[in-house]
Short mmCIF file of C-alpha atoms and ligand atoms in Angstrom, two decimals:
data_model
loop_
_atom_site.label_atom_id
_atom_site.label_comp_id
_atom_site.label_asym_id
_atom_site.label_seq_id
_atom_site.Cartn_x
_atom_site.Cartn_y
_atom_site.Cartn_z
CA GLY A 212 -0.01 -0.01 -0.02
CA GLY A 213 0.87 3.68 -0.05
CA PRO A 214 2.78 5.56 -2.71
CA ALA A 215 4.97 3.70 -5.23
CA LEU A 216 8.62 3.46 -4.31
CA LEU A 217 9.73 5.80 -7.10
CA SER A 218 7.22 8.39 -5.88
CA ARG A 219 8.72 8.09 -2.41
CA PHE A 220 12.25 8.57 -3.82
CA ARG A 221 11.13 11.72 -5.66
CA GLY A 222 9.26 12.96 -2.62
CA ALA A 223 12.33 12.47 -0.39
CA LEU A 224 14.77 14.41 -2.54
CA VAL A 225 12.43 17.08 -3.83
CA GLY A 226 11.07 17.38 -0.27
CA ALA A 227 14.55 18.02 1.12
CA VAL A 228 15.33 20.70 -1.46
CA LEU A 229 11.99 22.46 -0.93
CA GLY A 230 12.43 22.43 2.87
CA ASP A 231 15.82 24.05 2.44
CA CYS A 232 14.58 26.65 -0.05
CA VAL A 233 11.39 27.69 1.73
CA GLY A 234 13.00 27.40 5.17
CA GLY A 235 15.79 29.84 4.37
CA GLU A 236 13.43 32.76 4.87
CA PHE A 237 13.25 32.20 8.64
CA GLU A 238 16.68 30.71 9.43
CA GLY A 239 17.93 32.18 12.72
CA ALA A 240 14.62 33.86 13.59
CA GLU A 241 13.70 33.49 17.23
CA GLU A 242 9.96 33.55 16.94
CA VAL A 243 8.01 33.02 13.78
CA PRO A 244 4.26 33.71 13.86
CA LEU A 245 2.36 31.06 11.94
CA GLU A 246 0.69 33.90 10.01
CA ARG A 247 4.03 34.86 8.48
CA VAL A 248 4.80 31.28 7.49
CA LEU A 249 1.42 30.90 5.77
CA GLN A 250 1.93 34.22 3.98
CA HIS A 251 5.39 33.17 2.81
CA LEU A 252 4.04 29.86 1.48
CA SER A 253 0.90 31.24 -0.14
CA ALA A 254 3.07 33.68 -2.13
CA LEU A 255 4.45 30.58 -3.88
CA GLU A 256 0.98 29.87 -5.33
CA HIS A 257 1.04 33.01 -7.49
CA GLU A 258 2.00 32.85 -11.14
CA GLU A 259 4.24 35.88 -10.75
CA ARG A 260 6.50 36.38 -7.77
CA GLY A 261 8.22 39.69 -7.17
CA ASP A 262 10.88 38.01 -5.05
CA GLY A 263 11.74 35.48 -7.74
CA ILE A 264 13.24 32.05 -7.16
CA LEU A 265 13.98 30.82 -3.65
CA GLN A 266 17.62 29.73 -3.66
CA TYR A 267 18.87 26.61 -1.98
CA SER A 268 21.60 26.78 0.65
CA ASP A 269 24.54 24.58 1.76
CA ASP A 270 22.05 21.86 2.80
CA THR A 271 21.18 21.18 -0.85
CA ALA A 272 24.63 22.08 -2.19
CA MET A 273 26.16 19.33 -0.08
CA THR A 274 23.33 16.88 -0.70
CA ARG A 275 23.99 17.23 -4.43
CA CYS A 276 27.66 16.29 -3.79
CA VAL A 277 26.52 13.11 -2.02
CA VAL A 278 24.08 12.22 -4.78
CA GLN A 279 26.56 12.83 -7.59
CA SER A 280 29.35 10.91 -5.85
CA LEU A 281 27.07 7.92 -5.19
CA LEU A 282 25.74 7.96 -8.74
CA THR A 283 29.14 8.43 -10.42
CA ARG A 284 30.97 5.87 -8.31
CA GLY A 285 28.08 3.48 -7.81
CA ILE A 286 29.48 2.85 -4.31
CA PHE A 287 30.64 4.91 -1.32
CA ASP A 288 33.99 6.52 -2.16
CA GLN A 289 35.28 8.83 0.56
CA HIS A 290 37.98 10.40 -1.63
CA ASP A 291 35.59 11.23 -4.41
CA LEU A 292 33.04 12.60 -1.96
CA ALA A 293 35.64 14.70 -0.08
CA ARG A 294 36.67 16.37 -3.32
CA ARG A 295 33.10 17.07 -4.24
CA TYR A 296 32.30 18.60 -0.84
CA ASN A 297 35.17 20.92 -1.36
CA GLY A 298 34.34 21.72 -4.95
CA VAL A 299 37.37 20.21 -6.64
CA PRO A 300 36.60 17.86 -9.52
CA PRO A 301 37.61 14.29 -8.64
CA VAL A 302 41.06 13.22 -9.94
CA GLY A 303 41.11 10.90 -12.86
CA THR A 304 37.66 11.83 -13.98
CA ASP A 305 37.06 13.90 -17.03
CA MET A 306 34.50 16.14 -15.51
CA GLN A 307 33.70 17.74 -18.83
CA GLU A 308 31.65 14.65 -19.45
CA ASP A 309 28.67 13.44 -17.53
CA PRO A 310 29.30 10.35 -15.45
CA PRO A 311 27.93 7.02 -16.64
CA GLY A 312 24.32 6.51 -15.79
CA LEU A 313 23.56 10.19 -15.55
CA ALA A 314 21.24 11.87 -17.97
CA PRO A 315 22.90 14.68 -19.93
CA THR A 316 20.46 17.12 -18.35
CA VAL A 317 22.31 16.80 -15.04
CA SER A 318 25.23 19.17 -15.07
CA CYS A 319 28.27 17.51 -13.57
CA GLY A 320 30.92 19.57 -15.28
CA SER A 321 33.84 20.98 -13.34
CA CYS A 322 32.41 24.44 -13.88
CA ARG A 323 29.44 23.33 -11.81
CA PHE A 324 31.57 22.09 -8.92
CA ALA A 325 33.73 25.18 -8.99
CA GLU A 326 30.59 27.19 -8.97
CA GLU A 327 29.36 25.35 -5.89
CA TYR A 328 32.68 26.11 -4.19
CA ARG A 329 32.85 29.77 -5.15
CA SER A 330 29.32 30.35 -3.96
CA ALA A 331 30.12 28.66 -0.64
CA PRO A 332 29.83 31.69 1.65
CA GLY A 333 26.68 32.79 -0.14
CA ARG A 334 25.08 29.41 0.44
CA GLY A 335 25.31 29.93 4.20
CA TYR A 336 27.82 27.21 5.18
CA GLY A 337 28.53 26.75 8.91
CA SER A 338 31.52 28.84 10.00
CA GLY A 339 33.54 25.85 11.16
CA VAL A 340 32.92 23.64 8.17
CA ILE A 341 34.40 26.18 5.75
CA GLN A 342 37.86 25.50 7.28
CA VAL A 343 37.38 21.77 6.66
CA LEU A 344 36.34 22.39 3.06
CA ARG A 345 39.42 24.53 2.48
CA LYS A 346 41.73 21.85 3.87
CA LEU A 347 40.05 19.15 1.79
CA ALA A 348 41.24 21.13 -1.24
CA SER A 349 44.90 20.44 -0.45
CA PRO A 350 46.47 18.07 -2.98
CA ARG A 351 48.88 16.84 -0.24
CA LEU A 352 46.04 15.51 1.91
CA SER A 353 46.16 11.70 2.22
CA ASP A 354 43.81 11.16 5.18
CA VAL A 355 40.56 12.76 4.10
CA PHE A 356 39.16 12.55 7.65
CA GLN A 357 42.02 14.55 9.16
CA PRO A 358 40.59 18.05 8.65
CA ALA A 359 37.29 17.08 10.25
CA ARG A 360 39.08 15.43 13.14
CA SER A 361 41.00 18.60 14.01
CA GLN A 362 37.87 20.78 14.31
CA PHE A 363 36.85 22.32 17.64
CA GLY A 364 39.98 21.43 19.62
CA GLY A 365 40.20 17.89 18.20
CA ARG A 366 36.71 16.70 19.06
CA GLY A 367 35.12 17.40 15.71
CA SER A 368 31.94 19.30 14.91
CA PHE A 369 28.58 18.39 16.37
CA GLY A 370 26.74 20.61 13.89
CA ASN A 371 23.85 19.29 11.80
CA GLY A 372 25.78 19.63 8.52
CA GLY A 373 26.28 15.82 8.27
CA ALA A 374 22.58 15.13 8.95
CA MET A 375 21.24 17.74 6.51
CA ARG A 376 22.78 15.80 3.58
CA ALA A 377 22.13 12.23 4.82
CA ALA A 378 18.94 11.41 2.91
CA PRO A 379 20.65 10.10 -0.25
CA PHE A 380 22.34 7.30 1.71
CA ALA A 381 18.90 5.84 2.44
CA LEU A 382 18.11 5.94 -1.30
CA ALA A 383 21.36 4.43 -2.47
CA PHE A 384 21.63 1.46 -0.13
CA THR A 385 18.98 -1.21 0.32
CA GLU A 386 20.37 -2.72 3.50
CA LEU A 387 19.97 -1.03 6.87
CA ALA A 388 23.53 -1.86 7.91
CA HIS A 389 24.88 -0.10 4.79
CA VAL A 390 22.64 2.94 5.32
CA LYS A 391 24.08 3.27 8.84
CA LYS A 392 27.67 2.65 7.86
CA TYR A 393 27.84 5.03 4.89
CA SER A 394 25.72 7.85 6.28
CA ARG A 395 28.15 7.86 9.21
CA LEU A 396 31.25 7.96 7.01
CA GLY A 397 29.75 10.56 4.69
CA ALA A 398 29.13 12.83 7.66
CA MET A 399 32.55 12.14 9.29
CA LEU A 400 34.34 13.87 6.40
CA THR A 401 33.23 17.13 7.98
CA HIS A 402 31.67 16.17 11.33
CA TYR A 403 34.00 13.94 13.31
CA CYS A 404 32.18 14.25 16.67
CA SER A 405 29.76 11.38 17.34
CA LEU A 406 27.07 13.94 18.21
CA GLY A 407 27.44 15.19 14.63
CA TYR A 408 27.72 11.97 12.62
CA ASN A 409 25.18 10.02 14.70
CA GLY A 410 22.67 12.72 13.78
CA ALA A 411 23.33 11.80 10.14
CA VAL A 412 22.80 8.13 10.95
CA LEU A 413 19.49 8.94 12.65
CA GLN A 414 18.32 11.05 9.71
CA ALA A 415 19.25 8.37 7.18
CA LEU A 416 17.51 5.69 9.28
CA ALA A 417 14.37 7.82 9.43
CA VAL A 418 14.30 8.20 5.64
CA HIS A 419 15.07 4.48 5.18
CA LEU A 420 12.12 3.49 7.40
CA ALA A 421 9.79 6.02 5.83
CA LEU A 422 10.58 4.61 2.37
CA GLN A 423 9.39 1.18 3.62
CA GLY A 424 6.09 2.71 4.74
CA ALA A 425 7.01 2.50 8.44
CA LEU A 426 5.29 5.78 9.25
CA ASP A 427 1.95 4.06 8.70
CA VAL A 428 2.45 2.84 12.27
CA PRO A 429 3.96 5.85 14.05
CA GLN A 430 4.57 4.07 17.37
CA ALA A 431 6.46 1.28 15.69
CA PHE A 432 8.42 3.87 13.67
CA ILE A 433 9.70 5.72 16.72
CA ASN A 434 10.37 2.47 18.58
CA SER A 435 12.50 1.21 15.66
CA LEU A 436 14.48 4.45 15.63
CA ILE A 437 15.10 4.22 19.38
CA SER A 438 16.20 0.62 19.23
CA GLU A 439 18.55 1.26 16.27
CA MET A 440 20.04 4.31 17.99
CA GLU A 441 20.56 2.32 21.23
CA ASP A 442 22.88 0.19 19.21
CA VAL A 443 24.60 3.15 17.51
CA GLU A 444 25.09 5.10 20.72
CA ALA A 445 26.49 2.15 22.66
CA GLU A 446 29.72 2.69 20.76
CA GLU A 447 32.61 3.75 23.03
CA GLN A 448 33.22 7.05 21.21
CA ALA A 449 29.56 8.07 21.56
CA VAL A 450 29.61 7.32 25.26
CA SER A 451 32.75 9.37 25.88
CA ASP A 452 31.63 12.33 23.67
CA ALA A 453 28.30 12.49 25.49
CA CYS A 454 30.09 12.59 28.83
CA ALA A 455 32.67 15.14 27.66
CA LEU A 456 29.95 17.47 26.35
CA GLY A 457 27.80 17.15 29.44
CA GLU A 458 24.99 15.32 27.68
CA PRO A 459 23.15 12.35 29.16
CA GLU A 460 24.24 8.87 28.03
CA PHE A 461 22.63 7.88 24.75
CA PRO A 462 21.72 11.53 23.94
CA PHE A 463 19.82 10.86 20.68
CA CYS A 464 17.86 8.04 22.32
CA SER A 465 16.88 10.25 25.20
CA ARG A 466 15.60 12.95 22.83
CA LEU A 467 13.70 10.33 20.83
CA ARG A 468 12.04 9.17 24.02
CA ARG A 469 10.97 12.76 24.60
CA VAL A 470 9.52 12.72 21.05
CA LYS A 471 7.59 9.62 22.03
CA GLU A 472 6.19 11.34 25.13
CA PHE A 473 5.11 14.31 23.01
CA MET A 474 3.33 11.93 20.63
CA GLU A 475 1.27 10.56 23.47
CA ARG A 476 0.06 13.99 24.54
CA SER A 477 -3.02 15.69 23.18
CA SER A 478 -1.23 19.02 22.69
CA VAL A 479 2.33 20.27 22.65
CA SER A 480 3.29 23.95 22.40
CA ILE A 481 5.93 25.38 20.11
CA GLU A 482 7.83 26.54 23.21
CA GLU A 483 7.92 23.01 24.62
CA VAL A 484 9.22 21.66 21.33
CA THR A 485 11.99 24.26 20.98
CA SER A 486 13.05 24.13 24.60
CA GLU A 487 12.94 20.35 25.05
CA LEU A 488 13.88 19.08 21.58
CA GLY A 489 15.63 22.17 20.26
CA ASN A 490 15.71 24.13 16.98
CA GLY A 491 19.44 24.87 16.79
CA ILE A 492 22.40 24.00 14.55
CA ALA A 493 23.63 21.07 16.67
CA ALA A 494 22.51 17.75 15.22
CA LEU A 495 21.20 16.77 18.65
CA HIS A 496 19.03 19.90 18.72
CA SER A 497 17.55 19.48 15.26
CA VAL A 498 17.39 15.86 13.96
CA PRO A 499 15.00 14.57 16.67
CA THR A 500 13.05 17.82 16.21
CA ALA A 501 12.66 17.18 12.44
CA ILE A 502 11.43 13.65 13.20
CA PHE A 503 8.93 15.04 15.67
CA CYS A 504 7.64 17.54 13.09
CA VAL A 505 6.86 14.68 10.69
CA LEU A 506 5.13 12.59 13.36
CA HIS A 507 3.19 15.59 14.73
CA CYS A 508 1.81 16.47 11.31
CA LEU A 509 0.67 12.98 10.27
CA GLU A 510 -2.81 14.10 11.32
CA PRO A 511 -4.51 17.33 10.15
CA GLN A 512 -3.79 20.32 12.38
CA PRO A 513 -6.66 22.66 13.23
CA GLU A 514 -4.54 25.82 12.81
CA LEU A 515 -3.39 24.86 9.27
CA PRO A 516 -5.38 25.16 6.03
CA GLU A 517 -7.54 22.08 5.52
CA ARG A 518 -6.46 21.72 1.92
CA TYR A 519 -2.82 21.22 2.98
CA SER A 520 -1.25 17.82 2.35
CA GLY A 521 0.73 16.07 5.09
CA PHE A 522 3.91 17.24 3.40
CA GLU A 523 2.75 20.88 3.45
CA ARG A 524 1.68 20.60 7.09
CA THR A 525 5.12 19.25 8.02
CA VAL A 526 7.13 21.97 6.33
CA THR A 527 4.82 24.70 7.65
CA TYR A 528 5.18 23.41 11.17
CA CYS A 529 9.01 23.25 10.87
CA LEU A 530 9.16 26.90 9.80
CA SER A 531 6.95 28.00 12.66
CA LEU A 532 9.53 26.64 15.14
CA GLY A 533 12.09 29.26 14.08
CA GLY A 534 15.82 28.64 14.62
CA ASP A 535 17.53 26.47 12.04
CA THR A 536 14.45 26.40 9.82
CA ASP A 537 16.07 25.58 6.49
CA THR A 538 17.84 22.53 7.92
CA ILE A 539 14.98 21.26 10.07
CA ALA A 540 12.58 21.67 7.11
CA CYS A 541 15.12 20.01 4.80
CA MET A 542 15.40 16.94 7.04
CA ALA A 543 11.71 16.74 7.85
CA GLY A 544 10.95 17.35 4.15
CA ALA A 545 13.02 14.33 3.18
CA ILE A 546 11.31 12.05 5.69
CA ALA A 547 7.83 13.38 4.91
CA GLY A 548 8.51 13.18 1.17
CA ALA A 549 9.55 9.54 1.56
CA HIS A 550 6.35 8.83 3.43
CA TYR A 551 3.73 10.70 1.38
CA GLY A 552 5.41 10.51 -2.04
CA ILE A 553 5.77 13.22 -4.69
CA GLU A 554 1.95 13.52 -5.05
CA ALA A 555 1.84 15.34 -1.70
CA VAL A 556 4.46 17.87 -2.75
CA PRO A 557 2.83 20.99 -4.25
CA PRO A 558 3.91 21.75 -7.82
CA ALA A 559 3.59 25.49 -7.08
CA TRP A 560 6.34 25.25 -4.49
CA GLN A 561 8.52 23.24 -6.83
CA ARG A 562 8.23 25.93 -9.48
CA TRP A 563 9.77 28.57 -7.21
CA CYS A 564 12.51 26.51 -5.60
CA GLU A 565 15.94 26.31 -7.12
CA GLY A 566 17.13 22.74 -7.58
CA ALA A 567 13.70 21.08 -7.33
CA GLU A 568 13.78 19.87 -10.94
CA GLU A 569 17.28 18.53 -10.62
CA ALA A 570 16.27 16.64 -7.49
CA GLU A 571 13.65 14.76 -9.57
CA VAL A 572 16.42 13.56 -11.89
CA TRP A 573 18.60 12.50 -8.92
CA ALA A 574 15.67 10.53 -7.53
CA GLU A 575 15.14 8.63 -10.77
CA HIS A 576 18.84 7.70 -11.00
CA LEU A 577 19.11 6.67 -7.37
CA TYR A 578 15.97 4.61 -7.85
CA GLN A 579 17.61 2.73 -10.73
CA LEU A 580 20.73 2.13 -8.60
CA TYR A 581 18.49 0.89 -5.75
CA GLN A 582 16.59 -1.46 -8.03
CA ARG A 583 19.79 -2.92 -9.45
CA SER A 584 21.02 -3.46 -5.90
CA LEU A 585 17.75 -5.18 -4.90
CA GLN A 586 18.17 -7.51 -7.86
CA GLY A 587 21.66 -8.27 -6.61
CA GLY A 588 23.35 -6.60 -9.53
O1 R7I B 230 27.29 21.68 10.86
P1 R7I B 230 27.61 22.66 9.80
O2 R7I B 230 27.84 22.17 8.43
O3 R7I B 230 26.48 23.77 9.78
C1 R7I B 230 25.23 23.47 9.28
C2 R7I B 230 24.33 24.63 9.50
C3 R7I B 230 22.98 24.39 8.90
O4 R7I B 230 22.03 25.12 9.64
C4 R7I B 230 23.10 25.01 7.53
O5 R7I B 230 21.87 25.40 7.00
C5 R7I B 230 24.05 26.20 7.78
O6 R7I B 230 23.42 27.37 8.12
O7 R7I B 230 24.89 25.77 8.85
O8 R7I B 230 28.85 23.57 10.18
P2 R7I B 230 29.82 23.56 11.42
O9 R7I B 230 30.60 24.81 11.28
O10 R7I B 230 30.54 22.26 11.50
O11 R7I B 230 28.85 23.63 12.71
C6 R7I B 230 27.93 24.67 12.80
C7 R7I B 230 28.21 25.48 14.07
O12 R7I B 230 27.95 24.66 15.21
C8 R7I B 230 29.63 25.95 14.23
O13 R7I B 230 29.89 27.11 13.47
C9 R7I B 230 29.67 26.19 15.74
O14 R7I B 230 29.09 27.41 16.05
C10 R7I B 230 28.81 25.08 16.27
N1 R7I B 230 29.63 23.90 16.68
C11 R7I B 230 30.39 23.83 17.76
N2 R7I B 230 30.65 24.75 18.70
C12 R7I B 230 31.47 24.39 19.72
N3 R7I B 230 32.03 23.19 19.82
C13 R7I B 230 29.73 22.72 16.07
N4 R7I B 230 30.57 21.87 16.75
C14 R7I B 230 30.98 22.53 17.81
C15 R7I B 230 31.83 22.20 18.90
O15 R7I B 230 32.39 21.08 19.03
MG1 MG B 231 21.62 26.04 5.02
MG1 MG B 232 20.42 25.74 8.46
#
């Protein structure tokens, strides 16, 4: 039952891009009246828009690196991915040509990567991650994880930059163990702290489960996430990072349990969500929040327009939390898109969001890769 798998793939990637694009408007805002969010979104329904296209930020720029690396290499390749993050065309690849398996409409030329790199500050990258990206450009670098490891006094970043680009790992790998392993490594290239890369694992797991239709039974969905993360967070590094940063043991699990408590309540205020789950740039303060947004909006909300699809409700709710709105909406958009499918994603929004069309193409190619993998090829 539910949407076809290809529709879920398209929903996940287009959903992530739209969340990033529409969420950018409120990034960093402390309080966002719902009225303003609804105004911002209804402006997308007009044929003409004075403000023009909504541009994507680093969330999408880095997601596209993950997608293109996975598609070009057909496997996880940390060296290829590191170069893409940084904007340097991978060595030994003639980047004037499109990689095998990619439609010519997808621009993969070196100009495009360089463009991504040059526009880095304008795309709103985290202040720490820019240093990592610069170091990844060094031709003398042999250990691609070294720059990330040396961040923040040697502990690595706990920002949500690994999690915001984790969705494609759920679309490229059919097996749960692979989704966990590669989303972790993909994040570790910039986020070496377990509180950073485990956020990416959690986000990839949520998308993976949503693709299987697991959100049809919300309680089972959150229980699966908690039990998977109990495993992930039992790792020695996770235990010592949590202790060093003054977090409780199993920090993601404890936030997910809070999500579960919220699900059982008849009403939860925005203030409770932002103070207890968070809306900040740390992965711990945003990935469980994004998951909550999806779960909370599975049912119609009295304060939202009745005609809104579940996807629209989810993104609207994310924006109304304020804080790191582009990233929370990007992550929740990916999960919600995987659950509801592309049919729930409004075409009007897609028209005004940069990168939405390209995300459709990524989805189709990742779907083909996924199907080949299912068939054992
Ligand atoms: O995580 P990252 O890529 O940033 C992603 C965010 C998203 O909201 C994007 O939309 C964009 O706006 O930025 O970038 P990092 O620089 O690795 O981490 C983000 C910020 O988190 C850093 O600039 C720090 O302020 C903070 N931070 C830390 N602060 C102290 N100690 C991350 N890790 C640490 C830490 O270990
Ligand atoms: Mg951003
Ligand atoms: Mg952000």
